CSV table of C-alpha atoms in Angstrom, one decimal:
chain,number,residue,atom,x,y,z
A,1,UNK,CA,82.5,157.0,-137.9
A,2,UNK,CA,81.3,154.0,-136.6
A,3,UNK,CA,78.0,152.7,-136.7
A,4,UNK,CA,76.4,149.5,-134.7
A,5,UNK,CA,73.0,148.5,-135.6
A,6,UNK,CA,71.6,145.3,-134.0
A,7,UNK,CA,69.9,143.0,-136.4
A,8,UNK,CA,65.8,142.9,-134.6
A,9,UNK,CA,63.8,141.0,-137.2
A,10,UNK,CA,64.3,139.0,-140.5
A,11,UNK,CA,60.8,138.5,-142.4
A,12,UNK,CA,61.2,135.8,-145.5
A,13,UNK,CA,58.4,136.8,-147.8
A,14,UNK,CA,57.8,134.2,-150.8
A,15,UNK,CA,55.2,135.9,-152.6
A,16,UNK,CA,53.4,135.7,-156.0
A,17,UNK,CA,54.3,138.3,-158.5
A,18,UNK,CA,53.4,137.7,-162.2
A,19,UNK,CA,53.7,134.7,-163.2
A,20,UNK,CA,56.1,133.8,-160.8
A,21,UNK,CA,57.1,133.3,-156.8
A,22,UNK,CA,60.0,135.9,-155.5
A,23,UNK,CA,61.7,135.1,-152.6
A,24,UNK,CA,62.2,138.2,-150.4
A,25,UNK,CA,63.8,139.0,-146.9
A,26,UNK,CA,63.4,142.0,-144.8
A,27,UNK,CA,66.1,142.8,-142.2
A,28,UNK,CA,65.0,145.0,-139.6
A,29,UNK,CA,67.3,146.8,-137.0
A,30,UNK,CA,67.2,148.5,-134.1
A,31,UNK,CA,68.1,152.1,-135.2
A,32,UNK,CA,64.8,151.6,-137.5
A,33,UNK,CA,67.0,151.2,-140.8
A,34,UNK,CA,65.9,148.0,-142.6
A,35,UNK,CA,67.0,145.8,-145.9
A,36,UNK,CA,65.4,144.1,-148.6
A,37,UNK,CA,67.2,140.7,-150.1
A,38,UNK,CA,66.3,137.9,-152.4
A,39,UNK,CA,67.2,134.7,-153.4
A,40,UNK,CA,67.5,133.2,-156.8
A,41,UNK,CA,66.5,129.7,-156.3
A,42,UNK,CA,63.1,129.6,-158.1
A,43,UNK,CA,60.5,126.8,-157.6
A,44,UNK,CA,62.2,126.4,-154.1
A,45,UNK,CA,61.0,129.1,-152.2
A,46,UNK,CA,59.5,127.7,-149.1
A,47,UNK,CA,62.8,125.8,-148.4
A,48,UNK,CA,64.9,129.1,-148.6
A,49,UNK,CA,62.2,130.8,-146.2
A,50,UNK,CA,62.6,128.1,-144.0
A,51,UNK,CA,66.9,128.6,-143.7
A,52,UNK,CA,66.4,131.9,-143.6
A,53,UNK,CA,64.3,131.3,-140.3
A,54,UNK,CA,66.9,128.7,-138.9
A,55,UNK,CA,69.4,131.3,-139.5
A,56,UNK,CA,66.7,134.0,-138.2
A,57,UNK,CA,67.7,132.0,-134.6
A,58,UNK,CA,70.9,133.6,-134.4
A,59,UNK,CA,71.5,136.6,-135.9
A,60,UNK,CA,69.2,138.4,-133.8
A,61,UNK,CA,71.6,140.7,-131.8
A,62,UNK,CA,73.9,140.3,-134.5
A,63,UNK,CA,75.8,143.8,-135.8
A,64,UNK,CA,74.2,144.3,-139.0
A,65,UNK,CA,77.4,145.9,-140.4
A,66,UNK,CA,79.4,143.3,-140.1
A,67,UNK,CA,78.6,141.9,-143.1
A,68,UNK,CA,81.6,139.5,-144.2
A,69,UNK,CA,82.2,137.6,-140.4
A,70,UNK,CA,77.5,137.0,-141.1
A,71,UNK,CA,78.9,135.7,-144.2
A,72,UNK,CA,80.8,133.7,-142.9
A,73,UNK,CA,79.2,132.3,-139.6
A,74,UNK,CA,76.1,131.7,-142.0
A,75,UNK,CA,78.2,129.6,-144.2
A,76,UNK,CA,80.2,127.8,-141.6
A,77,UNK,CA,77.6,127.8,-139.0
A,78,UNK,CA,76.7,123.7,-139.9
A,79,UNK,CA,78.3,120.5,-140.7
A,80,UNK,CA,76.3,120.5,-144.0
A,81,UNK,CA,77.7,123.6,-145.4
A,82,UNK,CA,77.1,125.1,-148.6
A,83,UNK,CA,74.4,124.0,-151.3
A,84,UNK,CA,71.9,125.9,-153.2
A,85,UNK,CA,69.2,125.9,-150.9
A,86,UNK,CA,71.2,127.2,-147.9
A,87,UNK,CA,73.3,129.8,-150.8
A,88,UNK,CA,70.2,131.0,-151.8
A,89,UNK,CA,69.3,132.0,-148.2
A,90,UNK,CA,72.6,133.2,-147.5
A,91,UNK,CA,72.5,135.5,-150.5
A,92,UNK,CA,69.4,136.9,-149.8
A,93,UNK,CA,70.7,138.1,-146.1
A,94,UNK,CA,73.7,139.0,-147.4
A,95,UNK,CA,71.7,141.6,-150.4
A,96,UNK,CA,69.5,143.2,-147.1
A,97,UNK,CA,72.6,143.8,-145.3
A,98,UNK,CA,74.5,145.6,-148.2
A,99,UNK,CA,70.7,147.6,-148.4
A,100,UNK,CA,70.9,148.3,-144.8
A,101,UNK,CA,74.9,149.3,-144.2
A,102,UNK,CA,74.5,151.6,-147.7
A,103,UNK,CA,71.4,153.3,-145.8
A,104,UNK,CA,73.1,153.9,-142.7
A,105,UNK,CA,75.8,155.3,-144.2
A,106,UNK,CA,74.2,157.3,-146.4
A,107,UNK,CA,75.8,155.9,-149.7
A,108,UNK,CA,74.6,153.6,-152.5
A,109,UNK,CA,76.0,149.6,-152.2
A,110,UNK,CA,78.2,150.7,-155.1
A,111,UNK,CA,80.4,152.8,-152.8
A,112,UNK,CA,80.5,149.7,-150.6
A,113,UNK,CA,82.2,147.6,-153.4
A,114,UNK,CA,84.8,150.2,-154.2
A,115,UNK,CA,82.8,152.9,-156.6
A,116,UNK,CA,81.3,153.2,-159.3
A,117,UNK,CA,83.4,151.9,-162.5
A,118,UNK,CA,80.9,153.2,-165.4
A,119,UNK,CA,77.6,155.6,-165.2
A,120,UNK,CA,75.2,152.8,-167.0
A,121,UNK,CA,74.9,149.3,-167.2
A,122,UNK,CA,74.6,147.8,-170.6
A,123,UNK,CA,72.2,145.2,-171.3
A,124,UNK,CA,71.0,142.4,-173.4
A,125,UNK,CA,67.2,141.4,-174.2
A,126,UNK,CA,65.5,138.4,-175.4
A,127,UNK,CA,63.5,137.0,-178.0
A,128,UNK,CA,60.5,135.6,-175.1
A,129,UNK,CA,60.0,132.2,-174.5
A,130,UNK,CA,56.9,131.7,-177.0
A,131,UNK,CA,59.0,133.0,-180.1
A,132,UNK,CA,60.4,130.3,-182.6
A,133,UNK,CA,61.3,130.4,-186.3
A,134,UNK,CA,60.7,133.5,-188.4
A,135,UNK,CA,58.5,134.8,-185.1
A,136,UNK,CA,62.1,134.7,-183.0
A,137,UNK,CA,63.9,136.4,-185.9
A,138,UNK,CA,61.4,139.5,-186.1
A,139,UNK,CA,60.7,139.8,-182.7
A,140,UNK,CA,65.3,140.2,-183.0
A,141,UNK,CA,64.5,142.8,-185.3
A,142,UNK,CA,62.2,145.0,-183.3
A,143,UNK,CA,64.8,144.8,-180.3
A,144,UNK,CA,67.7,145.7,-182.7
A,145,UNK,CA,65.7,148.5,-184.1
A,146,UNK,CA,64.6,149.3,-180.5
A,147,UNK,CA,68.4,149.9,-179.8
A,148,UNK,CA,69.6,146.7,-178.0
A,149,UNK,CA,73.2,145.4,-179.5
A,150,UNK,CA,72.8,142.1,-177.5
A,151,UNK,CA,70.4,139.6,-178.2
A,152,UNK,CA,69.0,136.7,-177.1
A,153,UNK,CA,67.2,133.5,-178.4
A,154,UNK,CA,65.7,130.5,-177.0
A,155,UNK,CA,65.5,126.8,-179.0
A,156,UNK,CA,63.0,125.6,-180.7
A,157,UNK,CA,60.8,123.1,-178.4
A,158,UNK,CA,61.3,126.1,-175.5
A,159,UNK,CA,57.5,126.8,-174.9
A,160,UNK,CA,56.7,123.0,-174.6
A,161,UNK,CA,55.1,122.0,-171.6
A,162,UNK,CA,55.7,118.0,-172.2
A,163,UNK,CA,58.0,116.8,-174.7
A,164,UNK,CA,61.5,117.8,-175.7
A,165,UNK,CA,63.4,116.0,-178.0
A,166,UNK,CA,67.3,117.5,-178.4
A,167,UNK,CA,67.7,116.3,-181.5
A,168,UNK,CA,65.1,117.7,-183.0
A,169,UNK,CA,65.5,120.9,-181.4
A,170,UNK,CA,69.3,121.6,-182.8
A,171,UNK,CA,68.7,121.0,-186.2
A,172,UNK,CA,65.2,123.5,-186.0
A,173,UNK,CA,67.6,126.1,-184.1
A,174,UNK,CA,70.7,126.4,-185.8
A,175,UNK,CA,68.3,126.7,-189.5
A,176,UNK,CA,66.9,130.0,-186.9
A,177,UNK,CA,69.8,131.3,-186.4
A,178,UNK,CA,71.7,130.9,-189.6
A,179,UNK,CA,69.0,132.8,-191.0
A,180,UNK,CA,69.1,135.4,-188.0
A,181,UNK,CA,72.3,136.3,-188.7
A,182,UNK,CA,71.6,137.2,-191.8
A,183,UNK,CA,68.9,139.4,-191.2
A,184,UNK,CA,70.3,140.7,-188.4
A,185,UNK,CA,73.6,141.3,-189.5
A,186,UNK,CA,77.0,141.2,-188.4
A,187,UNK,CA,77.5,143.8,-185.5
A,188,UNK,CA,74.5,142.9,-183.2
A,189,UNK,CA,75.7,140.3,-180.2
A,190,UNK,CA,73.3,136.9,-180.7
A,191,UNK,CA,73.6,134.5,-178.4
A,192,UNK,CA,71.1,131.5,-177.3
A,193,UNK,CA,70.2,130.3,-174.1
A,194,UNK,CA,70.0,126.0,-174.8
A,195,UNK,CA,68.8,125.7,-170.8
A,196,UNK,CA,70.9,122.8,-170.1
A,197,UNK,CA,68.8,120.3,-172.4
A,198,UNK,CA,71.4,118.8,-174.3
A,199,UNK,CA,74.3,116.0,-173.8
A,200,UNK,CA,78.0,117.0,-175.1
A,201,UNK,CA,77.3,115.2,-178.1
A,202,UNK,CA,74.1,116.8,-179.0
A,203,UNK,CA,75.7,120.4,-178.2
A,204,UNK,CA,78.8,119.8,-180.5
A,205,UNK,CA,76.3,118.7,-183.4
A,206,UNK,CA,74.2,122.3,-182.7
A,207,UNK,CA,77.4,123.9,-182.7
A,208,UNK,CA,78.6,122.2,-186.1
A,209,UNK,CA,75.0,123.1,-188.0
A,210,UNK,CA,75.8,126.3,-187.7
A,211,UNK,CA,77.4,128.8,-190.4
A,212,UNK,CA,80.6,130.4,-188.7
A,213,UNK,CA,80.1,133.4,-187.3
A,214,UNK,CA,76.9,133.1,-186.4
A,215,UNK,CA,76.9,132.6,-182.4
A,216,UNK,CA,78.8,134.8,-180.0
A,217,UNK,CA,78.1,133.1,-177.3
A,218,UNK,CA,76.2,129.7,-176.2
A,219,UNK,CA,74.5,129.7,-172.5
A,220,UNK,CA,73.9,126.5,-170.3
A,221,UNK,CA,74.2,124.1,-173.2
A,222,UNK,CA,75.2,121.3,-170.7
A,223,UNK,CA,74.3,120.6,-167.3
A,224,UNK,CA,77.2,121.7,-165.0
A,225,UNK,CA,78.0,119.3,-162.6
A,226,UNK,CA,81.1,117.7,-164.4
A,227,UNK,CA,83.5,120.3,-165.5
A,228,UNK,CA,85.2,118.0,-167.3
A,229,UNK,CA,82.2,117.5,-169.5
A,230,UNK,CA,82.6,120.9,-170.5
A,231,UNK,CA,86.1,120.7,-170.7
A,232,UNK,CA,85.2,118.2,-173.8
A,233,UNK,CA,83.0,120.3,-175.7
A,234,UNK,CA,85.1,123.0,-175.6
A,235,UNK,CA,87.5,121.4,-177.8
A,236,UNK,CA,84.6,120.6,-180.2
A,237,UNK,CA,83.8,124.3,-181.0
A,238,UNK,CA,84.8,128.1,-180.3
A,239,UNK,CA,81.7,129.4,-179.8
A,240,UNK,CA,82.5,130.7,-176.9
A,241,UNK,CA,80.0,129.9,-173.4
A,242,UNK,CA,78.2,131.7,-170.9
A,243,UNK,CA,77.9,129.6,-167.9
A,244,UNK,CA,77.1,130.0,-164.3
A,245,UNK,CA,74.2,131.1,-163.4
A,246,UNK,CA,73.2,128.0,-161.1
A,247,UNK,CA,76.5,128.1,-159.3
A,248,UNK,CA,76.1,128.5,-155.3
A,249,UNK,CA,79.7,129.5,-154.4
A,250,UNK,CA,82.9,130.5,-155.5
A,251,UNK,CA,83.8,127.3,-155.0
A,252,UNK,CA,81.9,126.0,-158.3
A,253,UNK,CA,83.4,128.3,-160.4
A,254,UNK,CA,86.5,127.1,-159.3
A,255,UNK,CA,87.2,124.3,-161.8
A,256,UNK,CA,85.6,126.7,-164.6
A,257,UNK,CA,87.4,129.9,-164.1
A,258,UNK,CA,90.9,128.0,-163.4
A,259,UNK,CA,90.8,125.7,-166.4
A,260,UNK,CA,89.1,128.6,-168.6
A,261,UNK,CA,85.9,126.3,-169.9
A,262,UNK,CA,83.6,129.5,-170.2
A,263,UNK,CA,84.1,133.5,-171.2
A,264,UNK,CA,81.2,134.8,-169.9
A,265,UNK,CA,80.4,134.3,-166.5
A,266,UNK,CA,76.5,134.2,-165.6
A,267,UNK,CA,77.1,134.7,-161.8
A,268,UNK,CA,73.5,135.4,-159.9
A,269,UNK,CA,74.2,137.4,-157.1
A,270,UNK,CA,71.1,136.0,-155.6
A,271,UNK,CA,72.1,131.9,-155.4
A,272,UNK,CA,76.0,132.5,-155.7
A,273,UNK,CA,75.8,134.0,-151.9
A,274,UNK,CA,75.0,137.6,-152.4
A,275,UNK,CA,77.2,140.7,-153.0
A,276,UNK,CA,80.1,139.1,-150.9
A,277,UNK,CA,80.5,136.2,-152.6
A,278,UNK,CA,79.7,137.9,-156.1
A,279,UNK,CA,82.9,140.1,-155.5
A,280,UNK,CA,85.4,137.6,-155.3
A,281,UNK,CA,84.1,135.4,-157.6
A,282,UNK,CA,84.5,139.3,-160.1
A,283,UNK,CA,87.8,139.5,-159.0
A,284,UNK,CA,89.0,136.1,-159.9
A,285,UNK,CA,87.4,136.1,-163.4
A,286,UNK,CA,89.2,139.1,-164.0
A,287,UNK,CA,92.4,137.5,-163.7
A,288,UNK,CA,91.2,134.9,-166.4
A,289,UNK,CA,89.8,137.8,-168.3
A,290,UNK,CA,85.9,136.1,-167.8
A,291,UNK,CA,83.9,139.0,-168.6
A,292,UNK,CA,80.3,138.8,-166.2
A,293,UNK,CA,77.2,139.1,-167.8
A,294,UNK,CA,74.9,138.4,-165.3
A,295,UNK,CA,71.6,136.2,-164.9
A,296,UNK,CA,68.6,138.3,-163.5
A,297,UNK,CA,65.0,137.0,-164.4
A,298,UNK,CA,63.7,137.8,-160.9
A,299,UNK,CA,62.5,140.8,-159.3
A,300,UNK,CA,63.3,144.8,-158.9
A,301,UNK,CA,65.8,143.5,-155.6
A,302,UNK,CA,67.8,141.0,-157.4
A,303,UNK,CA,67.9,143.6,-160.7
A,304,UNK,CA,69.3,146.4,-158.2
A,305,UNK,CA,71.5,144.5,-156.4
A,306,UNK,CA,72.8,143.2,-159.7
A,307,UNK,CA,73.1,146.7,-160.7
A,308,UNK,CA,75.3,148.0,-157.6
A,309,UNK,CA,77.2,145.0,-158.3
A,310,UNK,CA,77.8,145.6,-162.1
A,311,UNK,CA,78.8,149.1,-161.6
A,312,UNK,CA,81.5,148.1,-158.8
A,313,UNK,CA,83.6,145.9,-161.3
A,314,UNK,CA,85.7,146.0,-164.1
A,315,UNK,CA,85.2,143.4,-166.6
A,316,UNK,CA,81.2,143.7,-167.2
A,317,UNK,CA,79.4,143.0,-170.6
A,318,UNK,CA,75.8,142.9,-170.1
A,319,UNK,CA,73.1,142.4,-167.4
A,320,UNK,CA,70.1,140.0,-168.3
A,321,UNK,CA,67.1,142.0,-168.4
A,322,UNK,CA,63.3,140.5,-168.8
A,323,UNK,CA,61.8,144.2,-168.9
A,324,UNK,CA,61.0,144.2,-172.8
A,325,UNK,CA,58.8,141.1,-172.4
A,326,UNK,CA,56.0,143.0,-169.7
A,327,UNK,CA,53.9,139.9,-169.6
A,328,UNK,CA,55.8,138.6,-167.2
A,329,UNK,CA,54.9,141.2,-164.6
A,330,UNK,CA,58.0,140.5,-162.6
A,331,UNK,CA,58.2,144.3,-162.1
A,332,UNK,CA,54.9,145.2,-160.6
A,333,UNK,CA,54.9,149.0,-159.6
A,334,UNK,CA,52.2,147.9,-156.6
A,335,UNK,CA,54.8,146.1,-154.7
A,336,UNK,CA,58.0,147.9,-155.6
A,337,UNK,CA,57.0,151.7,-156.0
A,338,UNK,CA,60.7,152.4,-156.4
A,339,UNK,CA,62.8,150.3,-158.8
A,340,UNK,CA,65.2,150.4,-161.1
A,341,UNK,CA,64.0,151.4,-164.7
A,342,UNK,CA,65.6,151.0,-168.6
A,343,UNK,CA,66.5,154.3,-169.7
A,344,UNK,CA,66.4,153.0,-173.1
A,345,UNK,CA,68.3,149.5,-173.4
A,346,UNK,CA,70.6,150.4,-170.3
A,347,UNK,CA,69.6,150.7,-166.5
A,348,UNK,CA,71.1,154.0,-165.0
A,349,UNK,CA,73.3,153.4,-162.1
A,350,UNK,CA,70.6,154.7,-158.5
A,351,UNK,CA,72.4,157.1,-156.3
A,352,UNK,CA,70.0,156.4,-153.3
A,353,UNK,CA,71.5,155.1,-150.2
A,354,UNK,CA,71.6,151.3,-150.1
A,355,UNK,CA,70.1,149.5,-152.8
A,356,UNK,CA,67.6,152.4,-154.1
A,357,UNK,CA,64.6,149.9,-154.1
A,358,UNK,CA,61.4,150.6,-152.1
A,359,UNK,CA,59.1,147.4,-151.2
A,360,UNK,CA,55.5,148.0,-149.9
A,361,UNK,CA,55.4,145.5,-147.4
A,362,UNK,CA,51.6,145.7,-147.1
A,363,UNK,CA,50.8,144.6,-150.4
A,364,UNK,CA,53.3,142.0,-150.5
A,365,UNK,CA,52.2,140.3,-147.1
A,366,UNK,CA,48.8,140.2,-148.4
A,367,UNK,CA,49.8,138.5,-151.5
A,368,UNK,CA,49.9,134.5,-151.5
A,369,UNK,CA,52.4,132.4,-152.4
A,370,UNK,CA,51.4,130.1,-154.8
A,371,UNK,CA,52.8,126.5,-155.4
A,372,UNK,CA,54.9,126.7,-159.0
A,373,UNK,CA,56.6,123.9,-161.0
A,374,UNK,CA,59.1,124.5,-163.5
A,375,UNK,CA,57.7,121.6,-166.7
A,376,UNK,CA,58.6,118.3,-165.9
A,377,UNK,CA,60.0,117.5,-169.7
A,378,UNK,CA,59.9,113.9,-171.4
A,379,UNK,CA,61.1,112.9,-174.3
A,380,UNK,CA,58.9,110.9,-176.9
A,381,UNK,CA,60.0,107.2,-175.4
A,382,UNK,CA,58.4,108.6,-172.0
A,383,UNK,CA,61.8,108.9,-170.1
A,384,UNK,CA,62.7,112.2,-168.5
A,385,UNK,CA,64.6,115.2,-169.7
A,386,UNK,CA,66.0,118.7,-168.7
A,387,UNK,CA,63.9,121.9,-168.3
């Protein structure tokens, strides 16, 4: 059977929901089926809503189910390809389309991306932003005893809106989770999310305060733009890292996946160029045996799209889920009627055509964006630092 639909309409809508901006995009065809999409590039989201209306220019008329040659006239359609800006865009079109193919063809995206590999997807919960010290380690305990077997933390000096010293951080944090590990025990999964804040040196000291055993995986302890940076500090310690989740193309992973710097892959399927892009960067980790364990702290369309997406491959761990800490409102029912839901610590896989996400378009039109900054960090000598 062959279906055309021509793409009508794309609506970016950067809207304020909780505590923080999403950045969504509505595809709209003429046989009445539309898409929702968003992009991952938080703090950013006028300059994604502003590709997405360059790109608006010509894909009006476009087949909407052609989704890999849009791919790829989006991406090769200027001189100044690539980047996260223009990624983020890309991926957000890329998610509407998936939406809007699965819908016409009556199937969920999963079908779309070669079935459905397992019935649930697996999960792993963190500690919250605010928690430190013994507050961290008991807020560890009601998740364990709440049935989640992965586990995040954050370091100490996360909450701080001004100053962040590394080197008092590590010493504070490893103390943390030593003592997690013993309370916690030795079959949960803990991990800690370090944000990018430190250098290689500062990350290999971390790594040495800590009792063996203790980590089973470190996230973003470095910035990312040298791979050979990494490279280093994977000779300092085998804890091994979960990396990724600001990567824009397979292209970036390149150098990680092919010299084996990380095990878990933190691919966003909302910056790293949507569902197509996702799939082949899957397939490649595979053959490294990189297990993905995604990064989702955005809204119900990036968690669904995320879910599709972790139900369609093979080598999965866990999905990055905010929905234990409610305070962050990232979910709200007023905007996204239909969304996915835990079903304890796991999200069951939606059997609804396309994406299985209703948006009320109403309530998010009349909701404002609101100007957000990420802190701008400094360390104690006034010089600058890494959120």
């Amino acid at each position: 059977m062959t279906v055309k639909l021509k793409i009508t309409a794309i609506k970016p809508y950067p809207v304020w929901v909780g505590i923080r901006n999403q950045m969504l995009v509505k595809v709209e065809t003429d046989g009445g089926i539309f898409g929702w999409g968003e992009s991952g590039l938080s703090g950013r989201e006028k300059a994604v809503a502003a590709t997405v209306e360059h790109y608006r220019e010509f894909l009006i008329g476009r087949d909407a189910m052609q989704i890999g040659r849009i791919w790829q006239e989006l991406y090769r359609s200027q001189y100044f390809e690539g980047g996260r800006v223009l990624q983020a865009a890309i991926s957000a079109i890329d998610i509407a389309l998936h939406d809007i193919k699965g819908k016409a063809l009556g199937v969920p995206v999963y079908e779309l991306l070669g079935g459905k590999q397992r019935e649930k997807i697996p999960t792993f919960a963190s500690t919250g932003d605010e928690a430190e010290g013994d507050a961290a380690i008991e807020r560890a305990i009601e998740l364990r005893d709440e049935g989640w077997q992965a586990i995040r933390f954050f370091p100490a000096g996360q909450s701080s809106r001004d100053v962040f010293e590394p080197r008092e951080s590590i010493g504070a944090t490893a103390a943390m989770l030593n003592k997690a590990r013993e309370a916690l025990g030795g079959d949960v999964v803990l991990g800690i999310d370090y944000h990018h804040r430190l250098s290689v040196a500062e990350a290999a000291s971390f790594c040495n305060k800590l009792e063996r055993g203790v980590l089973d995986f470190l996230e973003e302890p470095i910035r990312d733009e040298t791979p050979g940076a990494y490279g280093a500090l994977r000779k300092m310690t085998d804890i091994p890292f979960a990396i990724g989740e600001e990567f824009a193309s397979k292209w970036q992973f390149l150098p990680y996946i092919e010299q084996d710097l990380h095990q878990l892959n933190r691919i966003d399927v909302c910056n790293v160029g949507g569902l197509t892009e996702a799939m082949k960067v899957a397939g490649w980790s595979e053959a490294h045996y990189v297990d993905l364990m995604p990064h989702n702290p955005l809204g119900p369309v990036c968690t669904a799209a995320t879910i599709h997406f972790g139900a369609a491959v093979a080598n999965f761990a866990w999905l990055e889920t905010r929905a234990p800490e409610v305070k962050l409102g990232f979910d709200n029912s007023d905007f996204f009627p239909v969304q996915p839901r835990l079903d304890g610590t796991e999200y069951p896989v939606s059997d609804l055509p396309g994406l299985g996400v209703e948006v009320n378009e109403d309530a998010i039109a009349a909701q404002s964006f609101h100007f957000w900054e990420a802190p701008h960090l400094r360390r104690r000598d006034g010089s600058v630092t890494n959120w």
